[in-house]
């Protein structure tokens, strides 16, 4: 276990500078941190870990921290308030706090949060709290959001082309990495902590990949078979692409479509490590690209991991709740409907499509699927419970809904659709 670095004035200055950049919400938080760390290579691994954990904690609890600061929510005050709430040793806080701030910090610790409104207590913007309550009800929203406000664990996926979960568990434990088998995916391993894996032999050899267990279930739901033609319609950096290729046992043909050349470039080193040779990355201009139209009616299985609000991933991306807006979500639903319609044209009779998001909102999930089915009578929905029984898991309802406080995964939604024969 890495020891937390000593809190010094210099480290506190780095935190102030980073928080100033993060609170503009112009760019994703993880990208801001990555760029800053590249520019400040003198920061050690423990210092980077400390800064990331502290700053992400502030993003998770930004609204209630601002309330505690009572109109004095400068970068300094937010940082000091967060450190107080984390129980940081007073002796170390005195190294970075000004004399006038010490008394103020005592008031922070004694703040009574009971007087805050429910959205403030749960650290959500009002619009998102209202949407979640309307959809889930107040009783369910409380544990859901409490889980979303905690850091996500680190999950791995075993590349079964190269090893077995049993063998990888034994190797990790022998190397002093505490871990356990995942609850649902037969390839999942959950680590007790978050060690740096980039130089770990099993990672470099392509035996393991970092992938949330919920994300793994999306590929298992699609269930591609040997020798099939398969499309990952919104491949991104390719985590699910690699899973699909392994499930196909490196046979058939797997297209990885994405509009971003950069994301597809990030797939290439992962692809090389994986040992897969059946993956074909293809950059497309949009869902209406001619490269897609040429494959119409020819594909056995299609995965649509649609661009979405990402509100099911707040454990990893807490800035999203402050960066997203109702207007932004409405724009996304138009895009989602267009992408699903285009991807469905690829599916041959008897073929299947999984529409998935990492959103918690019905308007991005059930509503998109319902509108598609109403306009596309050649498709039917396949209840997920029947498909996931093979994993020994009873998933209620027609669609898959994963929640952090229930399954311990990110908040994923998935619907399995099948094109009718004839």
Coordinates of C-alpha atoms in Angstrom, one line a residue:
X1 CA 0.0 0.0 0.0
X2 CA 1.4 3.4 -1.0
X3 CA 1.9 5.8 1.9
X4 CA 0.2 9.2 1.6
X5 CA 2.8 11.9 1.0
X6 CA 3.4 14.6 3.6
X7 CA 1.2 17.6 3.0
X8 CA 3.6 20.5 2.2
X9 CA 3.0 24.1 1.0
X10 CA 4.4 23.2 -2.4
X11 CA 2.0 20.2 -2.8
X12 CA -0.9 22.4 -1.6
X13 CA 0.0 25.0 -4.4
X14 CA -0.2 22.2 -7.0
X15 CA -3.6 21.3 -5.6
X16 CA -4.8 25.0 -5.9
X17 CA -3.6 25.3 -9.4
X18 CA -5.3 22.1 -10.5
X19 CA -8.5 22.9 -8.7
X20 CA -8.6 26.3 -10.5
X21 CA -8.5 24.5 -13.8
X22 CA -11.0 21.8 -12.9
X23 CA -13.6 24.2 -11.7
X24 CA -13.9 25.8 -15.1
X25 CA -15.4 22.5 -16.3
X26 CA -14.1 23.2 -19.8
X27 CA -12.5 19.7 -20.1
X28 CA -12.9 16.3 -18.5
X29 CA -11.2 16.1 -15.1
X30 CA -9.1 13.1 -15.8
X31 CA -7.7 14.8 -18.9
X32 CA -6.9 18.0 -16.9
X33 CA -5.0 15.9 -14.4
X34 CA -3.1 13.9 -17.0
X35 CA -2.0 17.0 -18.8
X36 CA -0.9 18.7 -15.6
X37 CA 1.1 15.6 -14.5
X38 CA 2.8 15.5 -17.9
X39 CA 3.8 19.1 -17.4
X40 CA 5.1 18.5 -13.8
X41 CA 7.1 15.2 -14.1
X42 CA 8.8 16.1 -10.8
X43 CA 5.7 15.0 -8.9
X44 CA 6.1 11.4 -7.7
X45 CA 3.5 8.6 -8.0
X46 CA 2.3 9.0 -4.4
X47 CA 2.0 12.8 -4.8
X48 CA 0.0 12.4 -8.0
X49 CA -2.3 9.8 -6.3
X50 CA -2.8 12.2 -3.4
X51 CA -3.7 15.1 -5.6
X52 CA -6.1 13.0 -7.8
X53 CA -7.9 11.6 -4.8
X54 CA -8.2 14.9 -3.0
X55 CA -9.4 16.8 -6.1
X56 CA -11.9 14.1 -7.2
X57 CA -13.2 14.1 -3.6
X58 CA -13.9 17.8 -3.9
X59 CA -15.7 17.3 -7.3
X60 CA -17.8 14.6 -5.7
X61 CA -18.8 16.7 -2.7
X62 CA -18.6 20.2 -4.3
X63 CA -22.1 21.4 -3.5
X64 CA -22.0 20.5 0.2
X65 CA -18.4 21.8 0.5
X66 CA -19.5 25.1 -0.9
X67 CA -22.3 25.2 1.7
X68 CA -19.8 24.5 4.4
X69 CA -17.6 27.4 3.1
X70 CA -20.6 29.7 3.4
X71 CA -19.9 32.1 0.6
X72 CA -16.1 31.8 0.9
X73 CA -15.7 28.9 -1.6
X74 CA -12.3 29.9 -3.0
X75 CA -9.9 27.2 -4.2
X76 CA -8.0 27.4 -0.9
X77 CA -11.1 27.1 1.3
X78 CA -12.5 24.2 -0.7
X79 CA -9.2 22.4 -0.4
X80 CA -8.9 23.1 3.4
X81 CA -12.6 22.1 4.0
X82 CA -12.0 18.8 2.1
X83 CA -8.9 18.0 4.1
X84 CA -10.7 18.8 7.4
X85 CA -13.6 16.5 6.3
X86 CA -11.2 13.7 5.5
X87 CA -9.7 14.0 9.0
X88 CA -6.3 15.1 7.9
X89 CA -3.9 15.6 10.9
X90 CA -4.2 19.2 12.3
X91 CA -0.4 19.3 12.6
X92 CA 0.0 19.0 8.9
X93 CA -2.9 21.3 8.1
X94 CA -1.1 24.0 10.1
X95 CA 1.7 23.8 7.6
X96 CA -0.5 25.0 4.7
X97 CA -3.2 27.1 6.5
X98 CA -2.8 30.7 7.3
X99 CA -3.3 31.8 10.9
X100 CA -6.6 33.4 10.1
X101 CA -7.9 30.2 8.5
X102 CA -7.4 27.9 11.5
X103 CA -10.4 29.2 13.5
X104 CA -12.5 29.0 10.3
X105 CA -11.5 25.4 9.8
X106 CA -12.8 24.5 13.2
X107 CA -16.2 25.9 12.2
X108 CA -16.1 23.7 9.0
X109 CA -15.8 20.5 11.1
X110 CA -18.8 21.5 13.2
X111 CA -21.1 22.4 10.3
X112 CA -24.6 20.9 10.6
X113 CA -25.5 19.5 7.1
X114 CA -29.1 18.7 8.3
X115 CA -30.2 22.2 7.2
X116 CA -29.2 21.6 3.6
X117 CA -31.8 20.7 1.0
X118 CA -31.7 17.1 -0.3
X119 CA -29.9 17.9 -3.6
X120 CA -27.2 19.8 -1.6
X121 CA -26.8 16.9 0.9
X122 CA -26.4 14.5 -2.0
X123 CA -24.1 16.8 -3.9
X124 CA -26.2 16.9 -7.1
X125 CA -27.4 19.8 -9.2
X126 CA -31.1 20.4 -8.7
X127 CA -32.1 19.3 -12.2
X128 CA -30.4 16.0 -11.9
X129 CA -31.8 15.3 -8.4
X130 CA -35.3 16.0 -9.7
X131 CA -34.9 13.7 -12.7
X132 CA -33.6 10.9 -10.5
X133 CA -36.3 11.2 -7.9
X134 CA -39.0 11.3 -10.6
X135 CA -37.5 8.1 -12.1
X136 CA -36.4 6.1 -9.1
X137 CA -38.2 7.7 -6.1
X138 CA -36.6 9.4 -3.1
X139 CA -36.0 6.1 -1.2
X140 CA -34.0 4.6 -4.0
X141 CA -32.1 7.8 -4.9
X142 CA -30.5 8.1 -1.5
X143 CA -28.4 4.8 -1.6
X144 CA -27.9 5.2 -5.4
X145 CA -26.3 8.6 -5.1
X146 CA -24.4 7.7 -2.0
X147 CA -22.8 4.9 -4.0
X148 CA -22.1 7.2 -7.0
X149 CA -20.3 9.6 -4.6
X150 CA -17.8 6.9 -3.6
X151 CA -14.7 6.1 -5.6
X152 CA -15.1 3.1 -8.0
X153 CA -13.0 -0.1 -7.3
X154 CA -10.6 -1.3 -9.9
X155 CA -11.8 -4.2 -12.0
X156 CA -9.8 -6.3 -14.4
X157 CA -10.9 -8.5 -17.3
X158 CA -8.8 -11.7 -18.0
X159 CA -8.0 -12.2 -21.6
X160 CA -9.1 -15.9 -21.9
X161 CA -7.1 -16.3 -25.1
X162 CA -4.0 -16.1 -22.9
X163 CA -4.9 -17.3 -19.5
X164 CA -7.7 -18.3 -17.1
X165 CA -9.2 -16.3 -14.2
X166 CA -8.0 -18.9 -11.7
X167 CA -4.4 -18.6 -12.9
X168 CA -4.5 -14.8 -12.9
X169 CA -6.0 -14.7 -9.4
X170 CA -3.2 -17.0 -8.1
X171 CA -0.5 -14.9 -9.8
X172 CA -1.9 -11.6 -8.5
X173 CA -2.1 -12.9 -5.0
X174 CA 1.4 -14.4 -5.2
X175 CA 2.6 -10.9 -6.2
X176 CA 1.0 -9.4 -3.1
X177 CA -2.0 -7.8 -5.0
X178 CA -5.2 -8.4 -3.0
X179 CA -8.0 -9.4 -5.2
X180 CA -11.2 -11.5 -5.7
X181 CA -13.2 -13.0 -8.5
X182 CA -16.0 -10.8 -9.9
X183 CA -19.6 -11.5 -9.0
X184 CA -21.1 -11.7 -12.4
X185 CA -18.6 -11.8 -15.3
X186 CA -16.6 -15.1 -15.4
X187 CA -13.6 -13.0 -16.6
X188 CA -13.8 -10.3 -13.9
X189 CA -11.4 -9.7 -11.1
X190 CA -11.8 -6.9 -8.5
X191 CA -8.7 -5.5 -6.8
X192 CA -8.8 -4.3 -3.2
X193 CA -6.6 -1.3 -4.0
X194 CA -5.5 0.6 -7.1
X195 CA -1.9 -0.4 -7.9
X196 CA -0.1 1.1 -10.9
X197 CA -0.5 -1.6 -13.6
X198 CA 1.1 -0.1 -16.7
X199 CA 4.4 -1.9 -16.0
X200 CA 3.0 -5.0 -14.5
X201 CA 3.9 -8.1 -16.6
X202 CA 0.4 -9.5 -16.9
X203 CA -0.8 -6.1 -18.2
X204 CA 2.1 -5.7 -20.6
X205 CA 1.6 -9.2 -21.9
X206 CA -2.1 -8.6 -22.6
X207 CA -3.3 -11.1 -20.1
X208 CA -5.3 -8.5 -18.2
X209 CA -7.1 -5.3 -19.2
X210 CA -8.8 -2.7 -16.9
X211 CA -12.5 -2.9 -17.5
X212 CA -15.5 -2.4 -15.1
X213 CA -17.4 -5.6 -14.6
X214 CA -20.6 -4.0 -15.8
X215 CA -18.9 -3.1 -19.1
X216 CA -17.9 -6.8 -19.4
X217 CA -21.6 -7.8 -19.1
X218 CA -22.5 -5.8 -22.1
X219 CA -20.2 -7.9 -24.3
X220 CA -21.5 -11.1 -22.7
X221 CA -25.0 -10.0 -23.4
X222 CA -24.2 -9.6 -27.1
X223 CA -22.6 -13.1 -27.0
X224 CA -20.8 -13.1 -30.4
X225 CA -19.9 -16.5 -31.7
X226 CA -16.9 -18.0 -33.6
X227 CA -16.7 -17.0 -37.2
X228 CA -19.4 -14.3 -37.1
X229 CA -19.4 -10.8 -38.6
X230 CA -19.6 -8.4 -35.7
X231 CA -19.5 -4.6 -35.3
X232 CA -18.6 -2.5 -32.3
X233 CA -20.4 0.6 -33.6
X234 CA -18.9 3.2 -31.1
X235 CA -15.7 1.5 -30.3
X236 CA -13.9 4.4 -28.5
X237 CA -10.5 3.1 -27.1
X238 CA -11.7 -0.4 -27.6
X239 CA -12.2 -2.0 -24.2
X240 CA -15.4 -3.8 -25.3
X241 CA -13.9 -4.5 -28.8
X242 CA -11.2 -6.5 -27.1
X243 CA -13.7 -8.4 -25.1
X244 CA -15.8 -9.2 -28.2
X245 CA -12.7 -10.4 -30.1
X246 CA -11.8 -12.7 -27.3
X247 CA -15.4 -14.1 -27.1
X248 CA -15.2 -14.8 -30.8
X249 CA -12.0 -16.8 -30.0
X250 CA -10.1 -14.6 -32.5
X251 CA -12.1 -15.9 -35.5
X252 CA -14.6 -14.2 -37.8
X253 CA -14.4 -10.5 -38.5
X254 CA -14.9 -7.7 -36.0
X255 CA -15.2 -4.1 -37.1
X256 CA -14.4 -1.3 -34.6
X257 CA -16.1 1.9 -35.8
X258 CA -15.5 5.3 -34.3
X259 CA -15.5 8.9 -35.5
X260 CA -12.3 9.7 -33.6
X261 CA -8.9 8.8 -35.1
X262 CA -7.3 9.5 -31.7
X263 CA -9.5 7.0 -29.9
X264 CA -8.8 4.3 -32.5
X265 CA -5.1 5.1 -32.3
X266 CA -5.3 4.4 -28.5
X267 CA -6.8 1.0 -29.4
X268 CA -3.7 -0.1 -31.4
X269 CA -1.3 -0.8 -28.6
X270 CA -4.1 -2.6 -26.6
X271 CA -4.8 -4.7 -29.7
X272 CA -1.2 -5.6 -30.1
X273 CA -1.0 -6.8 -26.5
X274 CA -4.2 -8.8 -26.7
X275 CA -3.0 -11.1 -29.5
X276 CA -6.2 -10.5 -31.5
X277 CA -6.0 -10.6 -35.3
X278 CA -9.7 -10.5 -36.2
X279 CA -10.2 -6.8 -35.3
X280 CA -10.5 -4.2 -38.0
X281 CA -10.5 -0.5 -36.7
X282 CA -12.3 1.8 -39.1
X283 CA -12.7 5.6 -38.7
X284 CA -16.1 6.8 -39.9
X285 CA -17.3 10.4 -40.5
X286 CA -20.7 9.8 -38.9
X287 CA -23.3 7.1 -38.5
X288 CA -24.3 7.8 -42.1
X289 CA -20.8 6.9 -43.5
X290 CA -20.7 5.0 -46.8
X291 CA -18.4 2.4 -45.1
X292 CA -21.4 1.5 -42.9
X293 CA -23.9 1.4 -45.7
X294 CA -21.9 -1.2 -47.5
X295 CA -22.4 -3.6 -44.7
X296 CA -26.2 -3.2 -44.5
X297 CA -27.9 -6.5 -43.7
X298 CA -24.7 -8.5 -43.4
X299 CA -23.8 -8.3 -39.7
X300 CA -24.6 -11.1 -37.2
X301 CA -24.1 -9.0 -34.0
X302 CA -23.8 -5.2 -33.4
X303 CA -22.9 -3.5 -30.2
X304 CA -24.0 0.2 -29.8
X305 CA -22.4 1.7 -26.7
X306 CA -23.9 5.0 -27.5
X307 CA -22.5 8.4 -26.6
X308 CA -24.4 9.5 -23.5
X309 CA -24.4 11.8 -20.5
X310 CA -22.1 9.3 -18.6
X311 CA -24.1 9.9 -15.4
X312 CA -23.8 6.2 -14.5
X313 CA -20.0 6.7 -14.2
X314 CA -20.0 9.4 -11.6
X315 CA -17.8 7.2 -9.3
X316 CA -15.0 7.7 -11.9
X317 CA -16.1 11.0 -13.5
X318 CA -17.6 13.1 -10.7
X319 CA -17.2 16.3 -12.8
X320 CA -19.9 15.1 -15.3
X321 CA -22.7 16.0 -12.9
X322 CA -21.5 19.6 -13.0
X323 CA -20.6 19.6 -16.7
X324 CA -23.9 18.1 -18.0
X325 CA -27.1 20.1 -18.5
X326 CA -30.7 19.2 -19.4
X327 CA -30.1 20.8 -22.7
X328 CA -27.0 18.7 -23.3
X329 CA -28.9 15.5 -22.5
X330 CA -31.7 16.5 -24.9
X331 CA -29.1 16.9 -27.7
X332 CA -27.6 13.5 -26.8
X333 CA -31.0 11.8 -27.2
X334 CA -31.3 13.0 -30.8
X335 CA -27.8 11.6 -31.5
X336 CA -28.6 8.3 -29.8
X337 CA -31.7 7.7 -31.8
X338 CA -29.9 8.4 -35.0
X339 CA -27.0 6.1 -34.1
X340 CA -29.3 3.3 -33.1
X341 CA -31.3 3.5 -36.4
X342 CA -28.1 3.5 -38.5
X343 CA -26.5 0.6 -36.6
X344 CA -29.7 -1.4 -36.9
X345 CA -29.5 -1.4 -40.7
X346 CA -26.4 -3.5 -40.4
X347 CA -28.1 -6.4 -38.7
X348 CA -29.1 -9.3 -40.9
X349 CA -32.3 -11.3 -40.3
X350 CA -31.9 -13.3 -37.1
X351 CA -29.1 -11.1 -36.0
X352 CA -28.9 -9.2 -32.8
X353 CA -28.0 -5.8 -31.5
X354 CA -27.3 -4.5 -28.0
X355 CA -28.1 -0.8 -27.3
X356 CA -26.2 0.3 -24.2
X357 CA -25.3 3.5 -22.3
X358 CA -23.6 4.4 -19.1
X359 CA -26.5 6.7 -18.2
X360 CA -29.1 6.4 -15.5
X361 CA -31.7 8.4 -17.3
X362 CA -34.7 6.8 -18.9
X363 CA -34.8 9.4 -21.7
X364 CA -31.4 8.0 -22.9
X365 CA -32.3 4.4 -22.3
X366 CA -35.8 2.9 -22.3
X367 CA -37.3 5.9 -24.2
X368 CA -34.7 5.5 -27.0
X369 CA -35.4 1.8 -27.3
X370 CA -39.2 2.2 -27.2
X371 CA -39.1 4.9 -30.0
X372 CA -36.9 2.7 -32.1
X373 CA -39.1 -0.4 -31.7
X374 CA -42.2 1.6 -32.6
X375 CA -40.6 2.8 -35.8
X376 CA -38.9 -0.6 -36.6
X377 CA -41.4 -3.5 -36.5
X378 CA -38.8 -5.8 -38.0
X379 CA -37.1 -5.8 -34.6
X380 CA -38.2 -7.3 -31.3
X381 CA -36.8 -7.0 -27.8
X382 CA -35.2 -10.1 -26.2
X383 CA -35.6 -10.3 -22.4
X384 CA -32.2 -10.2 -20.9
X385 CA -33.0 -12.5 -18.0
X386 CA -33.1 -15.5 -20.3
X387 CA -29.7 -14.6 -21.9
X388 CA -27.9 -14.0 -18.6
X389 CA -29.1 -17.2 -16.9
X390 CA -26.0 -18.9 -18.2
X391 CA -24.0 -16.6 -15.9
X392 CA -26.0 -17.8 -13.0
X393 CA -27.6 -14.4 -12.5
X394 CA -31.2 -13.6 -12.5
X395 CA -31.6 -10.1 -14.1
X396 CA -35.2 -8.9 -13.6
X397 CA -37.0 -7.1 -16.4
X398 CA -36.7 -6.9 -20.2
X399 CA -33.6 -4.7 -20.1
X400 CA -30.4 -4.8 -18.1
X401 CA -30.0 -2.1 -15.5
X402 CA -26.8 -2.2 -13.4
X403 CA -26.5 0.1 -10.4
X404 CA -23.5 0.8 -8.1
X405 CA -25.4 0.2 -4.9
X406 CA -27.0 -3.0 -6.1
X407 CA -24.4 -4.8 -8.4
X408 CA -21.3 -2.8 -7.4
X409 CA -20.7 -1.7 -11.0
X410 CA -21.0 1.5 -12.9
X411 CA -24.6 2.5 -13.9
X412 CA -25.1 0.7 -17.2
X413 CA -28.2 0.1 -19.2
X414 CA -28.6 -2.4 -22.1
X415 CA -31.4 -3.7 -24.3
X416 CA -31.0 -6.8 -26.5
X417 CA -32.8 -6.5 -29.9
X418 CA -33.2 -9.1 -32.5
X419 CA -34.1 -8.7 -36.2
X420 CA -37.0 -11.0 -37.1
X421 CA -36.5 -13.7 -39.7
X422 CA -38.2 -13.1 -43.1

